[in-house]
Amino acid sequence: MRLRGVNRSRNVIDRRGRGGRAAGGIGGVGLLVVLAIGYFTGVDVTGLLDQAPPSQQSSESRELTQAEQQAGDFVARVLTTTETVWTEVFPDQLGRSYGAPQLVLFSEVTQSGCGGASGSSGPFYCPADQRAYLDTAFFGFMSQRLGAGGDFAAAYVIAHEVAHHVQNELGILGQVHQLRATMNEREANALQVRVELQADCLSGVWAYHVSDLLETGDLEEALNAAERIGDDYLQARAGRQANPHTFTHGTSAQRMRWFQNGRASGAVADCDTFSAAQL
C-alpha cells in the first residue's frame, strides 16, 4: 500500500510505552496477542501457541522500539485514508456528515469506555467512547501465527474497526444492542455475524475508494486475512469442530464474499447484511 504521500492522522492516541504489562515469552508477543484470536471466535485457542511464563505487571515507561514506531506511523496514515474516504462517502451516499473516531494504540492492557481490554480483547471498537483500540503487536501475530501478513492485511484490520464506527454513526450498533438484549445466545450470535459481515463489506467500500494507493497483491492480502479470521477456520485451527451456532463473525467464505461485495461497487447500499436472505 502506497502511503508515503499520506499524512498522519491527528486522531491517534498512543498509550504504548507508558507501563502496563511486560510481555512474557511466546516469541516476544504479549499476552493480549496470545489470546487475541479468541476475540474473533469466543473460543479458547491458546493451545495453538507455545506455553510461556505469565506476564508481569510493570508501571515503568519505556522507549518504543523502531518496529513499534513504524507500526504507529503506518496506523496513523491508514487511519487518514479512512477519514478521507468516509468524509466523502457519507454526504455523497448517505446525505449526512461523518465524524471520525479516535484510535488508541496500546500495549498489553488498557482501559476503554467499554471497560478494561486485556487477554482476549484483540482489536476492537467501543461505541461508548467512539474509539477503536489496537495493540500493534497484533499485526505480528497475524503474520507469524495466522499466515495473514502484508501491509494491506493490517490496513484491512484498521478499516474493519473504523467500519464499526461507521455503523455506530448510522445508529446500527445501538439498534443491534437493543435487539440482542431480547434474544437467546444463538439468535444474538447470528445477529452479531451480520454486524461483522457488514463491517467487512464496509471495509471493502473503503478499499474501493483507496484503489489508487493499492499495489499488486494488496487485495489478495486482505482476502487472505479475511479467510484466516473466519470463525470456521479459527475453530478448526483450535482443534474444535466448527459449530455455526457459536459463530460471531462469520465463516471465511462469508467474510471474503462481503469484503468483495463492498470492494466491487464502493457503495454502502450494497452492504445491507441484515436484509440478505443468504450470507
PDB file of N, CA, C and O in Angstrom, residues 148-197:
ATOM      1  N   ALA A 148      -1.247 -14.427   7.795  1.00  0.00           N
ATOM      2  CA  ALA A 148      -2.013 -13.333   7.183  1.00  0.00           C
ATOM      3  C   ALA A 148      -1.196 -12.055   7.256  1.00  0.00           C
ATOM      4  O   ALA A 148      -1.599 -11.061   7.862  1.00  0.00           O
ATOM      5  N   GLY A 149      -0.022 -12.088   6.628  1.00  0.00           N
ATOM      6  CA  GLY A 149       0.857 -10.931   6.664  1.00  0.00           C
ATOM      7  C   GLY A 149       0.588  -9.960   5.534  1.00  0.00           C
ATOM      8  O   GLY A 149      -0.299 -10.167   4.699  1.00  0.00           O
ATOM      9  N   GLY A 150       1.364  -8.893   5.516  1.00  0.00           N
ATOM     10  CA  GLY A 150       1.244  -7.880   4.477  1.00  0.00           C
ATOM     11  C   GLY A 150       0.643  -6.603   5.005  1.00  0.00           C
ATOM     12  O   GLY A 150      -0.189  -6.618   5.913  1.00  0.00           O
ATOM     13  N   ASP A 151       1.072  -5.488   4.423  1.00  0.00           N
ATOM     14  CA  ASP A 151       0.600  -4.204   4.931  1.00  0.00           C
ATOM     15  C   ASP A 151      -0.891  -3.993   4.693  1.00  0.00           C
ATOM     16  O   ASP A 151      -1.582  -3.396   5.514  1.00  0.00           O
ATOM     17  N   PHE A 152      -1.409  -4.524   3.588  1.00  0.00           N
ATOM     18  CA  PHE A 152      -2.833  -4.302   3.340  1.00  0.00           C
ATOM     19  C   PHE A 152      -3.703  -5.198   4.206  1.00  0.00           C
ATOM     20  O   PHE A 152      -4.848  -4.856   4.500  1.00  0.00           O
ATOM     21  N   ALA A 153      -3.171  -6.336   4.619  1.00  0.00           N
ATOM     22  CA  ALA A 153      -3.895  -7.164   5.581  1.00  0.00           C
ATOM     23  C   ALA A 153      -4.040  -6.402   6.893  1.00  0.00           C
ATOM     24  O   ALA A 153      -5.106  -6.405   7.522  1.00  0.00           O
ATOM     25  N   ALA A 154      -2.966  -5.731   7.312  1.00  0.00           N
ATOM     26  CA  ALA A 154      -3.022  -4.921   8.531  1.00  0.00           C
ATOM     27  C   ALA A 154      -3.959  -3.731   8.344  1.00  0.00           C
ATOM     28  O   ALA A 154      -4.719  -3.365   9.246  1.00  0.00           O
ATOM     29  N   ALA A 155      -3.922  -3.129   7.161  1.00  0.00           N
ATOM     30  CA  ALA A 155      -4.805  -1.995   6.879  1.00  0.00           C
ATOM     31  C   ALA A 155      -6.267  -2.425   6.918  1.00  0.00           C
ATOM     32  O   ALA A 155      -7.142  -1.673   7.370  1.00  0.00           O
ATOM     33  N   TYR A 156      -6.543  -3.637   6.463  1.00  0.00           N
ATOM     34  CA  TYR A 156      -7.904  -4.180   6.499  1.00  0.00           C
ATOM     35  C   TYR A 156      -8.414  -4.278   7.929  1.00  0.00           C
ATOM     36  O   TYR A 156      -9.592  -3.984   8.206  1.00  0.00           O
ATOM     37  N   VAL A 157      -7.547  -4.674   8.857  1.00  0.00           N
ATOM     38  CA  VAL A 157      -7.939  -4.749  10.266  1.00  0.00           C
ATOM     39  C   VAL A 157      -8.347  -3.370  10.778  1.00  0.00           C
ATOM     40  O   VAL A 157      -9.368  -3.212  11.457  1.00  0.00           O
ATOM     41  N   ILE A 158      -7.559  -2.365  10.442  1.00  0.00           N
ATOM     42  CA  ILE A 158      -7.878  -0.998  10.860  1.00  0.00           C
ATOM     43  C   ILE A 158      -9.190  -0.540  10.233  1.00  0.00           C
ATOM     44  O   ILE A 158     -10.066   0.018  10.905  1.00  0.00           O
ATOM     45  N   ALA A 159      -9.332  -0.795   8.937  1.00  0.00           N
ATOM     46  CA  ALA A 159     -10.551  -0.384   8.232  1.00  0.00           C
ATOM     47  C   ALA A 159     -11.774  -1.083   8.796  1.00  0.00           C
ATOM     48  O   ALA A 159     -12.865  -0.487   8.834  1.00  0.00           O
ATOM     49  N   HIS A 160     -11.620  -2.329   9.232  1.00  0.00           N
ATOM     50  CA  HIS A 160     -12.747  -3.076   9.807  1.00  0.00           C
ATOM     51  C   HIS A 160     -13.221  -2.428  11.100  1.00  0.00           C
ATOM     52  O   HIS A 160     -14.432  -2.298  11.336  1.00  0.00           O
ATOM     53  N   GLU A 161     -12.278  -2.017  11.959  1.00  0.00           N
ATOM     54  CA  GLU A 161     -12.676  -1.373  13.212  1.00  0.00           C
ATOM     55  C   GLU A 161     -13.300  -0.009  12.954  1.00  0.00           C
ATOM     56  O   GLU A 161     -14.265   0.379  13.621  1.00  0.00           O
ATOM     57  N   VAL A 162     -12.770   0.725  11.989  1.00  0.00           N
ATOM     58  CA  VAL A 162     -13.383   2.007  11.617  1.00  0.00           C
ATOM     59  C   VAL A 162     -14.778   1.765  11.047  1.00  0.00           C
ATOM     60  O   VAL A 162     -15.694   2.575  11.262  1.00  0.00           O
ATOM     61  N   ALA A 163     -14.957   0.655  10.353  1.00  0.00           N
ATOM     62  CA  ALA A 163     -16.285   0.328   9.815  1.00  0.00           C
ATOM     63  C   ALA A 163     -17.308   0.166  10.929  1.00  0.00           C
ATOM     64  O   ALA A 163     -18.490   0.500  10.759  1.00  0.00           O
ATOM     65  N   HIS A 164     -16.873  -0.337  12.073  1.00  0.00           N
ATOM     66  CA  HIS A 164     -17.792  -0.413  13.206  1.00  0.00           C
ATOM     67  C   HIS A 164     -18.193   0.993  13.663  1.00  0.00           C
ATOM     68  O   HIS A 164     -19.327   1.216  14.107  1.00  0.00           O
ATOM     69  N   HIS A 165     -17.265   1.930  13.560  1.00  0.00           N
ATOM     70  CA  HIS A 165     -17.620   3.308  13.889  1.00  0.00           C
ATOM     71  C   HIS A 165     -18.632   3.851  12.886  1.00  0.00           C
ATOM     72  O   HIS A 165     -19.562   4.580  13.264  1.00  0.00           O
ATOM     73  N   VAL A 166     -18.450   3.502  11.632  1.00  0.00           N
ATOM     74  CA  VAL A 166     -19.430   3.893  10.611  1.00  0.00           C
ATOM     75  C   VAL A 166     -20.806   3.354  10.985  1.00  0.00           C
ATOM     76  O   VAL A 166     -21.815   4.076  10.922  1.00  0.00           O
ATOM     77  N   GLN A 167     -20.865   2.101  11.412  1.00  0.00           N
ATOM     78  CA  GLN A 167     -22.132   1.518  11.853  1.00  0.00           C
ATOM     79  C   GLN A 167     -22.694   2.275  13.049  1.00  0.00           C
ATOM     80  O   GLN A 167     -23.914   2.482  13.155  1.00  0.00           O
ATOM     81  N   ASN A 168     -21.819   2.683  13.939  1.00  0.00           N
ATOM     82  CA  ASN A 168     -22.274   3.434  15.113  1.00  0.00           C
ATOM     83  C   ASN A 168     -22.820   4.793  14.709  1.00  0.00           C
ATOM     84  O   ASN A 168     -23.846   5.250  15.236  1.00  0.00           O
ATOM     85  N   GLU A 169     -22.157   5.449  13.775  1.00  0.00           N
ATOM     86  CA  GLU A 169     -22.613   6.744  13.276  1.00  0.00           C
ATOM     87  C   GLU A 169     -23.998   6.629  12.636  1.00  0.00           C
ATOM     88  O   GLU A 169     -24.809   7.554  12.722  1.00  0.00           O
ATOM     89  N   LEU A 170     -24.256   5.488  12.028  1.00  0.00           N
ATOM     90  CA  LEU A 170     -25.542   5.275  11.354  1.00  0.00           C
ATOM     91  C   LEU A 170     -26.620   4.740  12.285  1.00  0.00           C
ATOM     92  O   LEU A 170     -27.750   4.501  11.859  1.00  0.00           O
ATOM     93  N   GLY A 171     -26.276   4.534  13.549  1.00  0.00           N
ATOM     94  CA  GLY A 171     -27.247   4.052  14.526  1.00  0.00           C
ATOM     95  C   GLY A 171     -27.448   2.554  14.518  1.00  0.00           C
ATOM     96  O   GLY A 171     -28.309   2.038  15.247  1.00  0.00           O
ATOM     97  N   ILE A 172     -26.657   1.848  13.727  1.00  0.00           N
ATOM     98  CA  ILE A 172     -26.846   0.401  13.589  1.00  0.00           C
ATOM     99  C   ILE A 172     -26.441  -0.336  14.856  1.00  0.00           C
ATOM    100  O   ILE A 172     -27.152  -1.238  15.319  1.00  0.00           O
ATOM    101  N   LEU A 173     -25.313   0.028  15.437  1.00  0.00           N
ATOM    102  CA  LEU A 173     -24.844  -0.690  16.625  1.00  0.00           C
ATOM    103  C   LEU A 173     -25.813  -0.537  17.798  1.00  0.00           C
ATOM    104  O   LEU A 173     -26.040  -1.483  18.553  1.00  0.00           O
ATOM    105  N   GLY A 174     -26.400   0.640  17.955  1.00  0.00           N
ATOM    106  CA  GLY A 174     -27.366   0.846  19.025  1.00  0.00           C
ATOM    107  C   GLY A 174     -28.604  -0.023  18.854  1.00  0.00           C
ATOM    108  O   GLY A 174     -29.103  -0.617  19.816  1.00  0.00           O
ATOM    109  N   GLN A 175     -29.082  -0.108  17.622  1.00  0.00           N
ATOM    110  CA  GLN A 175     -30.251  -0.946  17.351  1.00  0.00           C
ATOM    111  C   GLN A 175     -29.946  -2.417  17.595  1.00  0.00           C
ATOM    112  O   GLN A 175     -30.766  -3.143  18.172  1.00  0.00           O
ATOM    113  N   VAL A 176     -28.756  -2.842  17.192  1.00  0.00           N
ATOM    114  CA  VAL A 176     -28.363  -4.236  17.396  1.00  0.00           C
ATOM    115  C   VAL A 176     -28.250  -4.545  18.876  1.00  0.00           C
ATOM    116  O   VAL A 176     -28.682  -5.611  19.338  1.00  0.00           O
ATOM    117  N   HIS A 177     -27.698  -3.622  19.629  1.00  0.00           N
ATOM    118  CA  HIS A 177     -27.559  -3.828  21.073  1.00  0.00           C
ATOM    119  C   HIS A 177     -28.929  -4.038  21.730  1.00  0.00           C
ATOM    120  O   HIS A 177     -29.091  -4.932  22.576  1.00  0.00           O
ATOM    121  N   GLN A 178     -29.895  -3.246  21.331  1.00  0.00           N
ATOM    122  CA  GLN A 178     -31.245  -3.391  21.887  1.00  0.00           C
ATOM    123  C   GLN A 178     -31.869  -4.724  21.501  1.00  0.00           C
ATOM    124  O   GLN A 178     -32.503  -5.388  22.326  1.00  0.00           O
ATOM    125  N   LEU A 179     -31.667  -5.125  20.260  1.00  0.00           N
ATOM    126  CA  LEU A 179     -32.238  -6.389  19.796  1.00  0.00           C
ATOM    127  C   LEU A 179     -31.586  -7.584  20.481  1.00  0.00           C
ATOM    128  O   LEU A 179     -32.256  -8.538  20.877  1.00  0.00           O
ATOM    129  N   ARG A 180     -30.273  -7.535  20.633  1.00  0.00           N
ATOM    130  CA  ARG A 180     -29.560  -8.651  21.247  1.00  0.00           C
ATOM    131  C   ARG A 180     -30.019  -8.883  22.686  1.00  0.00           C
ATOM    132  O   ARG A 180     -30.000 -10.011  23.179  1.00  0.00           O
ATOM    133  N   ALA A 181     -30.443  -7.812  23.351  1.00  0.00           N
ATOM    134  CA  ALA A 181     -30.893  -7.928  24.740  1.00  0.00           C
ATOM    135  C   ALA A 181     -32.176  -8.737  24.859  1.00  0.00           C
ATOM    136  O   ALA A 181     -32.515  -9.231  25.932  1.00  0.00           O
ATOM    137  N   THR A 182     -32.904  -8.887  23.747  1.00  0.00           N
ATOM    138  CA  THR A 182     -34.175  -9.627  23.763  1.00  0.00           C
ATOM    139  C   THR A 182     -34.020 -11.046  23.218  1.00  0.00           C
ATOM    140  O   THR A 182     -35.001 -11.781  23.145  1.00  0.00           O
ATOM    141  N   MET A 183     -32.801 -11.440  22.841  1.00  0.00           N
ATOM    142  CA  MET A 183     -32.586 -12.706  22.156  1.00  0.00           C
ATOM    143  C   MET A 183     -31.871 -13.723  23.032  1.00  0.00           C
ATOM    144  O   MET A 183     -31.188 -13.366  23.995  1.00  0.00           O
ATOM    145  N   ASN A 184     -31.996 -14.980  22.654  1.00  0.00           N
ATOM    146  CA  ASN A 184     -31.179 -16.001  23.289  1.00  0.00           C
ATOM    147  C   ASN A 184     -29.781 -15.962  22.668  1.00  0.00           C
ATOM    148  O   ASN A 184     -29.532 -15.227  21.695  1.00  0.00           O
ATOM    149  N   GLU A 185     -28.863 -16.739  23.196  1.00  0.00           N
ATOM    150  CA  GLU A 185     -27.474 -16.678  22.755  1.00  0.00           C
ATOM    151  C   GLU A 185     -27.314 -17.019  21.272  1.00  0.00           C
ATOM    152  O   GLU A 185     -26.559 -16.359  20.546  1.00  0.00           O
ATOM    153  N   ARG A 186     -28.022 -18.036  20.835  1.00  0.00           N
ATOM    154  CA  ARG A 186     -27.913 -18.452  19.435  1.00  0.00           C
ATOM    155  C   ARG A 186     -28.381 -17.344  18.494  1.00  0.00           C
ATOM    156  O   ARG A 186     -27.723 -17.043  17.488  1.00  0.00           O
ATOM    157  N   GLU A 187     -29.517 -16.725  18.817  1.00  0.00           N
ATOM    158  CA  GLU A 187     -30.031 -15.652  17.975  1.00  0.00           C
ATOM    159  C   GLU A 187     -29.118 -14.437  18.018  1.00  0.00           C
ATOM    160  O   GLU A 187     -28.891 -13.781  16.986  1.00  0.00           O
ATOM    161  N   ALA A 188     -28.599 -14.122  19.207  1.00  0.00           N
ATOM    162  CA  ALA A 188     -27.709 -12.978  19.355  1.00  0.00           C
ATOM    163  C   ALA A 188     -26.427 -13.170  18.555  1.00  0.00           C
ATOM    164  O   ALA A 188     -25.917 -12.234  17.924  1.00  0.00           O
ATOM    165  N   ASN A 189     -25.894 -14.383  18.566  1.00  0.00           N
ATOM    166  CA  ASN A 189     -24.688 -14.671  17.787  1.00  0.00           C
ATOM    167  C   ASN A 189     -24.943 -14.495  16.298  1.00  0.00           C
ATOM    168  O   ASN A 189     -24.110 -13.925  15.570  1.00  0.00           O
ATOM    169  N   ALA A 190     -26.094 -14.980  15.842  1.00  0.00           N
ATOM    170  CA  ALA A 190     -26.434 -14.868  14.425  1.00  0.00           C
ATOM    171  C   ALA A 190     -26.552 -13.407  14.001  1.00  0.00           C
ATOM    172  O   ALA A 190     -26.130 -13.028  12.893  1.00  0.00           O
ATOM    173  N   LEU A 191     -27.110 -12.588  14.870  1.00  0.00           N
ATOM    174  CA  LEU A 191     -27.226 -11.165  14.563  1.00  0.00           C
ATOM    175  C   LEU A 191     -25.850 -10.509  14.544  1.00  0.00           C
ATOM    176  O   LEU A 191     -25.561  -9.660  13.693  1.00  0.00           O
ATOM    177  N   GLN A 192     -24.988 -10.913  15.472  1.00  0.00           N
ATOM    178  CA  GLN A 192     -23.646 -10.342  15.519  1.00  0.00           C
ATOM    179  C   GLN A 192     -22.846 -10.690  14.272  1.00  0.00           C
ATOM    180  O   GLN A 192     -22.034  -9.883  13.799  1.00  0.00           O
ATOM    181  N   VAL A 193     -23.077 -11.867  13.722  1.00  0.00           N
ATOM    182  CA  VAL A 193     -22.422 -12.241  12.469  1.00  0.00           C
ATOM    183  C   VAL A 193     -22.770 -11.236  11.379  1.00  0.00           C
ATOM    184  O   VAL A 193     -21.903 -10.805  10.604  1.00  0.00           O
ATOM    185  N   ARG A 194     -24.023 -10.828  11.315  1.00  0.00           N
ATOM    186  CA  ARG A 194     -24.437  -9.858  10.296  1.00  0.00           C
ATOM    187  C   ARG A 194     -23.767  -8.498  10.524  1.00  0.00           C
ATOM    188  O   ARG A 194     -23.436  -7.793   9.566  1.00  0.00           O
ATOM    189  N   VAL A 195     -23.563  -8.143  11.793  1.00  0.00           N
ATOM    190  CA  VAL A 195     -22.843  -6.905  12.108  1.00  0.00           C
ATOM    191  C   VAL A 195     -21.419  -6.978  11.569  1.00  0.00           C
ATOM    192  O   VAL A 195     -20.928  -6.039  10.916  1.00  0.00           O
ATOM    193  N   GLU A 196     -20.758  -8.082  11.833  1.00  0.00           N
ATOM    194  CA  GLU A 196     -19.356  -8.215  11.441  1.00  0.00           C
ATOM    195  C   GLU A 196     -19.199  -8.318   9.930  1.00  0.00           C
ATOM    196  O   GLU A 196     -18.253  -7.755   9.356  1.00  0.00           O
ATOM    197  N   LEU A 197     -20.098  -9.016   9.277  1.00  0.00           N
ATOM    198  CA  LEU A 197     -20.007  -9.131   7.828  1.00  0.00           C
ATOM    199  C   LEU A 197     -20.289  -7.787   7.163  1.00  0.00           C
ATOM    200  O   LEU A 197     -19.694  -7.468   6.119  1.00  0.00           O
TER     201      LEU A 197
END
